[in-house]
């Protein structure tokens, strides 16, 4: 799928950015993306001196999430500068966009998303090494000094996350499913203690298909639009949602080994009750995202298809809530 008008607009944008004529070739819509359109392209200067594989991320008219492309761009810039393996950002335009919608352009990393790579028969990967690398990378994200991230909202905590996703659900579905009502009620009375000693950078969507594996078998983290300050256990709980044979949990680690390895590596205690809170909130968050994507008039077919995952989410949420229903009704917790 190509788009001549978009290619022409990109050529103008990059010509202005680089200060020399640029030709755009190979413009191709990439798979995935619920909050942004994602396109791959190659930019070549008129004299052939510079050829760069790039990625365009452009807002949808209406996506699954209300995200801030400028905040994501500034975060990527900071993380690249401090040495985290992320794509190098090139430029970002949010006001008076020549591409009609807010966008950013970044380098295109050579590699494949980890989930697709592990699904290849006979991939020949060193799974123990990849398992260790994935957790080390997640720990490095959590170790970034929040003082280096002035662009992130300083407000944080489980109560704020619960309020955020409760509001999303209320906007998308004024009379929510009884399971969601029960989950929100339980979460509201089981807020975990804040992490010690301080909040950390939470990726918010750390999973195998948001990790690129390069030809050198190194991992690069993409898709930072859900990042915020928070509890690192929130990130663990979200990662644990995805547990096929090609995911970090299920493919590279058992659930127990994942938590144990992270705890040993970081010296952070991962309490069972805190993990349960964040697991339930992760399911609520995912359901809220799907509700948002399928609400309104003429949602995109991709989002409608993804919305069918609500059946699975409801089943998982029922399983998580079953052990605590007795406690909610006055029995032993």
Tab-separated table of C-alpha atoms in Angstrom:
chain	number	residue	atom	x	y	z
A	1	UNK	CA	0.000	0.000	0.000
A	2	UNK	CA	1.444	3.368	-1.006
A	3	UNK	CA	0.259	6.956	-0.887
A	4	UNK	CA	1.686	9.402	-3.493
A	5	UNK	CA	0.329	12.499	-1.722
A	6	UNK	CA	1.889	11.417	1.570
A	7	UNK	CA	5.190	10.655	-0.157
A	8	UNK	CA	5.232	14.129	-1.688
A	9	UNK	CA	4.446	15.744	1.648
A	10	UNK	CA	7.207	13.759	3.347
A	11	UNK	CA	9.694	14.805	0.682
A	12	UNK	CA	8.861	18.466	1.379
A	13	UNK	CA	9.137	17.970	5.153
A	14	UNK	CA	12.502	16.198	4.928
A	15	UNK	CA	13.856	18.667	2.372
A	16	UNK	CA	13.181	21.484	4.797
A	17	UNK	CA	14.568	19.496	7.738
A	18	UNK	CA	17.847	18.513	6.017
A	19	UNK	CA	18.287	21.707	4.031
A	20	UNK	CA	18.769	19.860	0.742
A	21	UNK	CA	16.435	18.215	-1.783
A	22	UNK	CA	15.107	14.841	-0.652
A	23	UNK	CA	13.382	12.090	-2.579
A	24	UNK	CA	11.110	9.639	-0.727
A	25	UNK	CA	10.910	6.061	-1.931
A	26	UNK	CA	9.641	2.733	-0.693
A	27	UNK	CA	6.761	4.265	1.233
A	28	UNK	CA	4.894	1.300	2.709
A	29	UNK	CA	2.227	1.041	5.379
A	30	UNK	CA	3.533	-1.155	8.201
A	31	UNK	CA	1.371	-3.575	10.138
A	32	UNK	CA	0.225	-2.837	13.670
A	33	UNK	CA	-0.482	0.490	15.249
A	34	UNK	CA	-3.678	1.242	17.142
A	35	UNK	CA	-2.792	4.829	18.051
A	36	UNK	CA	-0.723	5.893	15.059
A	37	UNK	CA	-0.409	5.085	11.376
A	38	UNK	CA	3.061	3.638	10.835
A	39	UNK	CA	4.862	3.891	7.507
A	40	UNK	CA	8.307	2.771	6.399
A	41	UNK	CA	10.214	4.863	3.878
A	42	UNK	CA	13.648	5.593	2.477
A	43	UNK	CA	14.845	9.197	2.219
A	44	UNK	CA	17.576	9.952	-0.326
A	45	UNK	CA	19.110	13.357	-0.939
A	46	UNK	CA	19.174	14.565	-4.507
A	47	UNK	CA	22.965	14.162	-4.736
A	48	UNK	CA	22.738	10.646	-3.285
A	49	UNK	CA	24.929	11.633	-0.343
A	50	UNK	CA	22.426	10.570	2.309
A	51	UNK	CA	20.144	7.554	2.228
A	52	UNK	CA	18.227	6.819	5.392
A	53	UNK	CA	15.581	4.209	6.225
A	54	UNK	CA	12.962	5.959	8.339
A	55	UNK	CA	9.624	5.393	10.040
A	56	UNK	CA	6.722	7.845	10.057
A	57	UNK	CA	4.260	7.670	12.935
A	58	UNK	CA	1.199	9.813	12.256
A	59	UNK	CA	-1.890	10.206	14.436
A	60	UNK	CA	-5.140	8.629	13.335
A	61	UNK	CA	-8.213	10.847	13.107
A	62	UNK	CA	-9.515	8.620	15.901
A	63	UNK	CA	-7.348	5.951	17.462
A	64	UNK	CA	-7.637	3.472	20.258
A	65	UNK	CA	-5.909	5.912	22.604
A	66	UNK	CA	-5.682	9.647	23.051
A	67	UNK	CA	-1.898	10.003	22.987
A	68	UNK	CA	0.553	12.896	22.702
A	69	UNK	CA	3.013	12.407	19.851
A	70	UNK	CA	5.091	15.373	21.050
A	71	UNK	CA	5.538	13.857	24.527
A	72	UNK	CA	6.538	10.520	22.988
A	73	UNK	CA	9.058	12.245	20.709
A	74	UNK	CA	10.647	14.160	23.585
A	75	UNK	CA	10.826	11.001	25.701
A	76	UNK	CA	12.474	9.090	22.841
A	77	UNK	CA	14.997	11.902	22.437
A	78	UNK	CA	15.925	11.726	26.124
A	79	UNK	CA	16.119	7.934	26.192
A	80	UNK	CA	18.284	7.859	23.070
A	81	UNK	CA	20.594	10.437	24.637
A	82	UNK	CA	21.008	8.401	27.852
A	83	UNK	CA	21.877	5.271	25.896
A	84	UNK	CA	18.740	3.154	25.961
A	85	UNK	CA	18.234	1.068	22.794
A	86	UNK	CA	15.435	3.023	21.115
A	87	UNK	CA	15.049	4.350	17.554
A	88	UNK	CA	16.760	7.707	17.053
A	89	UNK	CA	14.088	10.395	16.610
A	90	UNK	CA	14.445	12.820	13.712
A	91	UNK	CA	11.685	15.391	13.955
A	92	UNK	CA	8.177	15.995	15.232
A	93	UNK	CA	5.412	18.347	14.068
A	94	UNK	CA	2.151	18.800	15.947
A	95	UNK	CA	0.921	22.281	14.991
A	96	UNK	CA	-0.022	23.185	11.399
A	97	UNK	CA	1.163	19.790	10.231
A	98	UNK	CA	1.957	19.636	6.494
A	99	UNK	CA	0.867	15.973	6.686
A	100	UNK	CA	-2.596	17.002	8.000
A	101	UNK	CA	-2.161	15.267	11.370
A	102	UNK	CA	0.502	15.390	14.116
A	103	UNK	CA	3.463	13.134	13.318
A	104	UNK	CA	7.019	12.208	14.126
A	105	UNK	CA	9.780	10.654	12.048
A	106	UNK	CA	12.486	8.380	13.438
A	107	UNK	CA	15.173	6.086	12.162
A	108	UNK	CA	14.069	2.632	11.076
A	109	UNK	CA	15.901	-0.044	13.032
A	110	UNK	CA	16.968	-3.101	11.050
A	111	UNK	CA	15.219	-6.062	12.615
A	112	UNK	CA	11.983	-7.926	13.259
A	113	UNK	CA	9.602	-7.753	16.145
A	114	UNK	CA	10.527	-10.423	18.651
A	115	UNK	CA	7.162	-12.200	18.572
A	116	UNK	CA	7.323	-12.715	14.800
A	117	UNK	CA	10.946	-13.766	15.041
A	118	UNK	CA	10.265	-16.414	17.683
A	119	UNK	CA	7.316	-17.724	15.665
A	120	UNK	CA	9.596	-18.640	12.758
A	121	UNK	CA	10.211	-22.402	12.590
A	122	UNK	CA	13.849	-23.140	13.268
A	123	UNK	CA	14.695	-19.596	14.363
A	124	UNK	CA	17.827	-20.861	16.119
A	125	UNK	CA	17.743	-18.181	18.805
A	126	UNK	CA	19.562	-18.534	22.121
A	127	UNK	CA	16.394	-18.417	24.237
A	128	UNK	CA	18.077	-18.197	27.673
A	129	UNK	CA	20.176	-15.260	26.454
A	130	UNK	CA	17.115	-13.520	25.005
A	131	UNK	CA	15.166	-14.179	28.200
A	132	UNK	CA	17.879	-12.512	30.252
A	133	UNK	CA	18.276	-9.623	27.814
A	134	UNK	CA	14.542	-8.822	27.834
A	135	UNK	CA	14.410	-8.549	31.620
A	136	UNK	CA	17.667	-6.600	31.782
A	137	UNK	CA	16.219	-4.149	29.269
A	138	UNK	CA	13.008	-3.759	31.254
A	139	UNK	CA	15.085	-3.181	34.390
A	140	UNK	CA	17.156	-0.530	32.575
A	141	UNK	CA	13.964	1.327	31.687
A	142	UNK	CA	12.881	1.281	35.321
A	143	UNK	CA	16.319	2.520	36.391
A	144	UNK	CA	16.208	5.735	34.322
A	145	UNK	CA	16.407	8.704	36.695
A	146	UNK	CA	12.980	10.410	36.709
A	147	UNK	CA	14.840	13.714	36.998
A	148	UNK	CA	15.997	13.099	33.401
A	149	UNK	CA	12.356	13.029	32.256
A	150	UNK	CA	10.921	16.514	32.872
A	151	UNK	CA	8.309	16.067	30.151
A	152	UNK	CA	6.412	13.316	31.972
A	153	UNK	CA	3.413	14.177	34.129
A	154	UNK	CA	4.692	14.294	37.746
A	155	UNK	CA	1.363	12.973	39.008
A	156	UNK	CA	1.471	9.221	39.371
A	157	UNK	CA	0.369	6.249	41.436
A	158	UNK	CA	-2.158	3.406	41.427
A	159	UNK	CA	-5.047	5.707	42.328
A	160	UNK	CA	-4.269	7.954	39.369
A	161	UNK	CA	-4.018	5.016	36.960
A	162	UNK	CA	-7.294	3.611	38.259
A	163	UNK	CA	-8.990	6.997	37.854
A	164	UNK	CA	-7.582	7.402	34.341
A	165	UNK	CA	-8.918	4.109	33.013
A	166	UNK	CA	-12.188	4.386	34.926
A	167	UNK	CA	-12.801	7.667	33.115
A	168	UNK	CA	-11.971	6.077	29.747
A	169	UNK	CA	-14.495	3.308	30.433
A	170	UNK	CA	-17.169	5.783	31.520
A	171	UNK	CA	-16.703	7.800	28.314
A	172	UNK	CA	-16.834	4.736	26.071
A	173	UNK	CA	-19.526	2.733	27.822
A	174	UNK	CA	-21.821	4.640	30.238
A	175	UNK	CA	-23.261	1.337	31.540
A	176	UNK	CA	-20.177	-0.897	31.772
A	177	UNK	CA	-20.165	-4.666	31.909
A	178	UNK	CA	-20.815	-6.057	35.454
A	179	UNK	CA	-17.353	-7.649	35.411
A	180	UNK	CA	-15.782	-4.239	34.863
A	181	UNK	CA	-17.904	-2.781	37.662
A	182	UNK	CA	-16.771	-5.547	40.032
A	183	UNK	CA	-13.136	-5.128	39.020
A	184	UNK	CA	-13.196	-1.357	39.512
A	185	UNK	CA	-14.841	-1.780	42.916
A	186	UNK	CA	-12.206	-4.269	44.046
A	187	UNK	CA	-9.334	-2.155	42.725
A	188	UNK	CA	-10.664	0.910	44.540
A	189	UNK	CA	-10.424	-0.848	47.897
A	190	UNK	CA	-7.091	-2.628	47.319
A	191	UNK	CA	-4.695	0.117	46.259
A	192	UNK	CA	-1.103	-1.053	46.824
A	193	UNK	CA	1.501	0.981	48.646
A	194	UNK	CA	3.588	3.291	46.449
A	195	UNK	CA	6.886	1.802	45.242
A	196	UNK	CA	9.963	2.498	47.305
A	197	UNK	CA	12.022	4.585	47.085
A	198	UNK	CA	10.294	6.480	44.246
A	199	UNK	CA	8.294	6.070	41.044
A	200	UNK	CA	10.106	4.964	37.930
A	201	UNK	CA	9.671	5.173	34.173
A	202	UNK	CA	7.004	2.662	33.116
A	203	UNK	CA	6.958	1.721	29.430
A	204	UNK	CA	3.273	0.831	29.677
A	205	UNK	CA	3.260	-1.658	26.771
A	206	UNK	CA	6.381	-3.776	27.247
A	207	UNK	CA	5.796	-6.987	25.277
A	208	UNK	CA	7.452	-9.087	22.584
A	209	UNK	CA	5.952	-7.295	19.586
A	210	UNK	CA	7.187	-3.953	20.918
A	211	UNK	CA	10.749	-5.274	20.961
A	212	UNK	CA	12.751	-5.404	17.736
A	213	UNK	CA	15.515	-7.978	17.467
A	214	UNK	CA	18.399	-6.777	15.295
A	215	UNK	CA	20.684	-8.913	13.109
A	216	UNK	CA	23.134	-8.856	16.053
A	217	UNK	CA	20.390	-10.347	18.314
A	218	UNK	CA	20.100	-7.121	20.318
A	219	UNK	CA	16.721	-5.834	21.466
A	220	UNK	CA	15.393	-2.343	20.716
A	221	UNK	CA	12.262	-0.964	22.416
A	222	UNK	CA	9.576	0.779	20.364
A	223	UNK	CA	6.043	2.195	20.904
A	224	UNK	CA	6.396	4.456	23.928
A	225	UNK	CA	3.014	6.211	23.743
A	226	UNK	CA	1.747	4.716	27.040
A	227	UNK	CA	4.864	5.607	29.036
A	228	UNK	CA	4.504	7.403	32.353
A	229	UNK	CA	5.879	7.563	35.873
A	230	UNK	CA	4.597	4.754	38.050
A	231	UNK	CA	5.141	1.446	39.784
A	232	UNK	CA	7.489	-1.022	38.042
A	233	UNK	CA	5.160	-3.870	39.039
A	234	UNK	CA	2.571	-2.293	36.719
A	235	UNK	CA	4.938	-2.967	33.812
A	236	UNK	CA	5.493	-6.566	34.923
A	237	UNK	CA	1.767	-7.214	35.166
A	238	UNK	CA	1.179	-5.847	31.665
A	239	UNK	CA	3.981	-7.969	30.202
A	240	UNK	CA	2.428	-11.029	31.861
A	241	UNK	CA	-0.830	-10.518	29.941
A	242	UNK	CA	0.890	-11.784	26.791
A	243	UNK	CA	1.974	-15.381	27.294
A	244	UNK	CA	2.069	-17.396	24.075
A	245	UNK	CA	5.018	-19.518	22.966
A	246	UNK	CA	6.385	-16.382	21.252
A	247	UNK	CA	6.131	-13.928	24.156
A	248	UNK	CA	8.432	-12.923	26.997
A	249	UNK	CA	6.224	-14.863	29.397
A	250	UNK	CA	5.290	-18.231	27.924
A	251	UNK	CA	8.027	-18.258	25.313
A	252	UNK	CA	11.116	-17.075	27.186
A	253	UNK	CA	10.052	-17.391	30.835
A	254	UNK	CA	7.457	-19.047	32.984
A	255	UNK	CA	5.423	-16.536	34.997
A	256	UNK	CA	7.297	-17.538	38.154
A	257	UNK	CA	10.737	-17.348	36.538
A	258	UNK	CA	9.944	-13.953	35.006
A	259	UNK	CA	9.040	-12.400	38.358
A	260	UNK	CA	11.887	-14.140	40.198
A	261	UNK	CA	14.517	-13.130	37.637
A	262	UNK	CA	13.357	-9.508	37.648
A	263	UNK	CA	13.358	-9.417	41.450
A	264	UNK	CA	16.840	-10.974	41.660
A	265	UNK	CA	18.210	-8.601	39.035
A	266	UNK	CA	16.775	-5.394	40.486
A	267	UNK	CA	16.588	-6.291	44.211
A	268	UNK	CA	12.950	-5.115	44.086
A	269	UNK	CA	10.386	-7.103	45.992
A	270	UNK	CA	7.382	-8.084	43.882
A	271	UNK	CA	4.604	-8.649	46.407
A	272	UNK	CA	1.819	-11.051	45.500
A	273	UNK	CA	-0.966	-8.620	46.430
A	274	UNK	CA	0.574	-5.724	44.500
A	275	UNK	CA	1.037	-7.975	41.483
A	276	UNK	CA	-2.593	-9.111	41.705
A	277	UNK	CA	-3.775	-5.475	41.805
A	278	UNK	CA	-1.762	-4.569	38.724
A	279	UNK	CA	-2.782	-7.755	36.866
A	280	UNK	CA	-6.445	-6.904	37.345
A	281	UNK	CA	-5.867	-3.270	36.393
A	282	UNK	CA	-3.958	-4.420	33.287
A	283	UNK	CA	-7.034	-6.332	32.129
A	284	UNK	CA	-9.281	-3.356	32.891
A	285	UNK	CA	-6.905	-1.082	30.972
A	286	UNK	CA	-6.869	-3.416	27.954
A	287	UNK	CA	-10.665	-3.660	27.971
A	288	UNK	CA	-10.918	0.138	28.218
A	289	UNK	CA	-8.622	0.512	25.210
A	290	UNK	CA	-10.744	-1.844	23.119
A	291	UNK	CA	-13.945	-0.079	24.182
A	292	UNK	CA	-12.457	3.226	23.054
A	293	UNK	CA	-11.331	1.821	19.733
A	294	UNK	CA	-14.716	0.325	18.854
A	295	UNK	CA	-16.889	3.186	20.093
A	296	UNK	CA	-18.374	5.903	17.915
A	297	UNK	CA	-19.287	5.920	14.257
A	298	UNK	CA	-17.526	3.768	11.650
A	299	UNK	CA	-14.567	2.447	13.656
A	300	UNK	CA	-11.755	0.998	11.564
A	301	UNK	CA	-12.160	-2.719	10.731
A	302	UNK	CA	-8.863	-3.507	12.453
A	303	UNK	CA	-10.171	-2.108	15.729
A	304	UNK	CA	-13.450	-3.973	15.367
A	305	UNK	CA	-11.492	-7.202	14.946
A	306	UNK	CA	-9.317	-6.424	17.953
A	307	UNK	CA	-12.450	-5.642	19.947
A	308	UNK	CA	-13.417	-9.304	19.719
A	309	UNK	CA	-10.624	-9.910	22.225
A	310	UNK	CA	-13.067	-8.605	24.822
A	311	UNK	CA	-14.341	-12.167	25.182
A	312	UNK	CA	-10.873	-13.330	26.214
A	313	UNK	CA	-10.365	-10.331	28.504
A	314	UNK	CA	-13.676	-11.007	30.268
A	315	UNK	CA	-12.684	-14.637	30.825
A	316	UNK	CA	-9.291	-13.642	32.244
A	317	UNK	CA	-10.843	-10.992	34.454
A	318	UNK	CA	-13.378	-13.482	35.815
A	319	UNK	CA	-10.535	-15.846	36.691
A	320	UNK	CA	-8.609	-13.080	38.464
A	321	UNK	CA	-11.656	-11.909	40.394
A	322	UNK	CA	-12.910	-15.343	41.441
A	323	UNK	CA	-10.498	-15.728	44.402
A	324	UNK	CA	-11.389	-12.273	45.760
A	325	UNK	CA	-15.170	-12.326	45.345
A	326	UNK	CA	-15.587	-13.941	48.763
A	327	UNK	CA	-13.569	-11.129	50.314
A	328	UNK	CA	-15.653	-8.502	48.537
A	329	UNK	CA	-18.816	-10.059	49.912
A	330	UNK	CA	-17.560	-10.067	53.476
A	331	UNK	CA	-15.737	-13.385	53.725
A	332	UNK	CA	-12.065	-14.111	54.190
A	333	UNK	CA	-9.776	-12.398	51.749
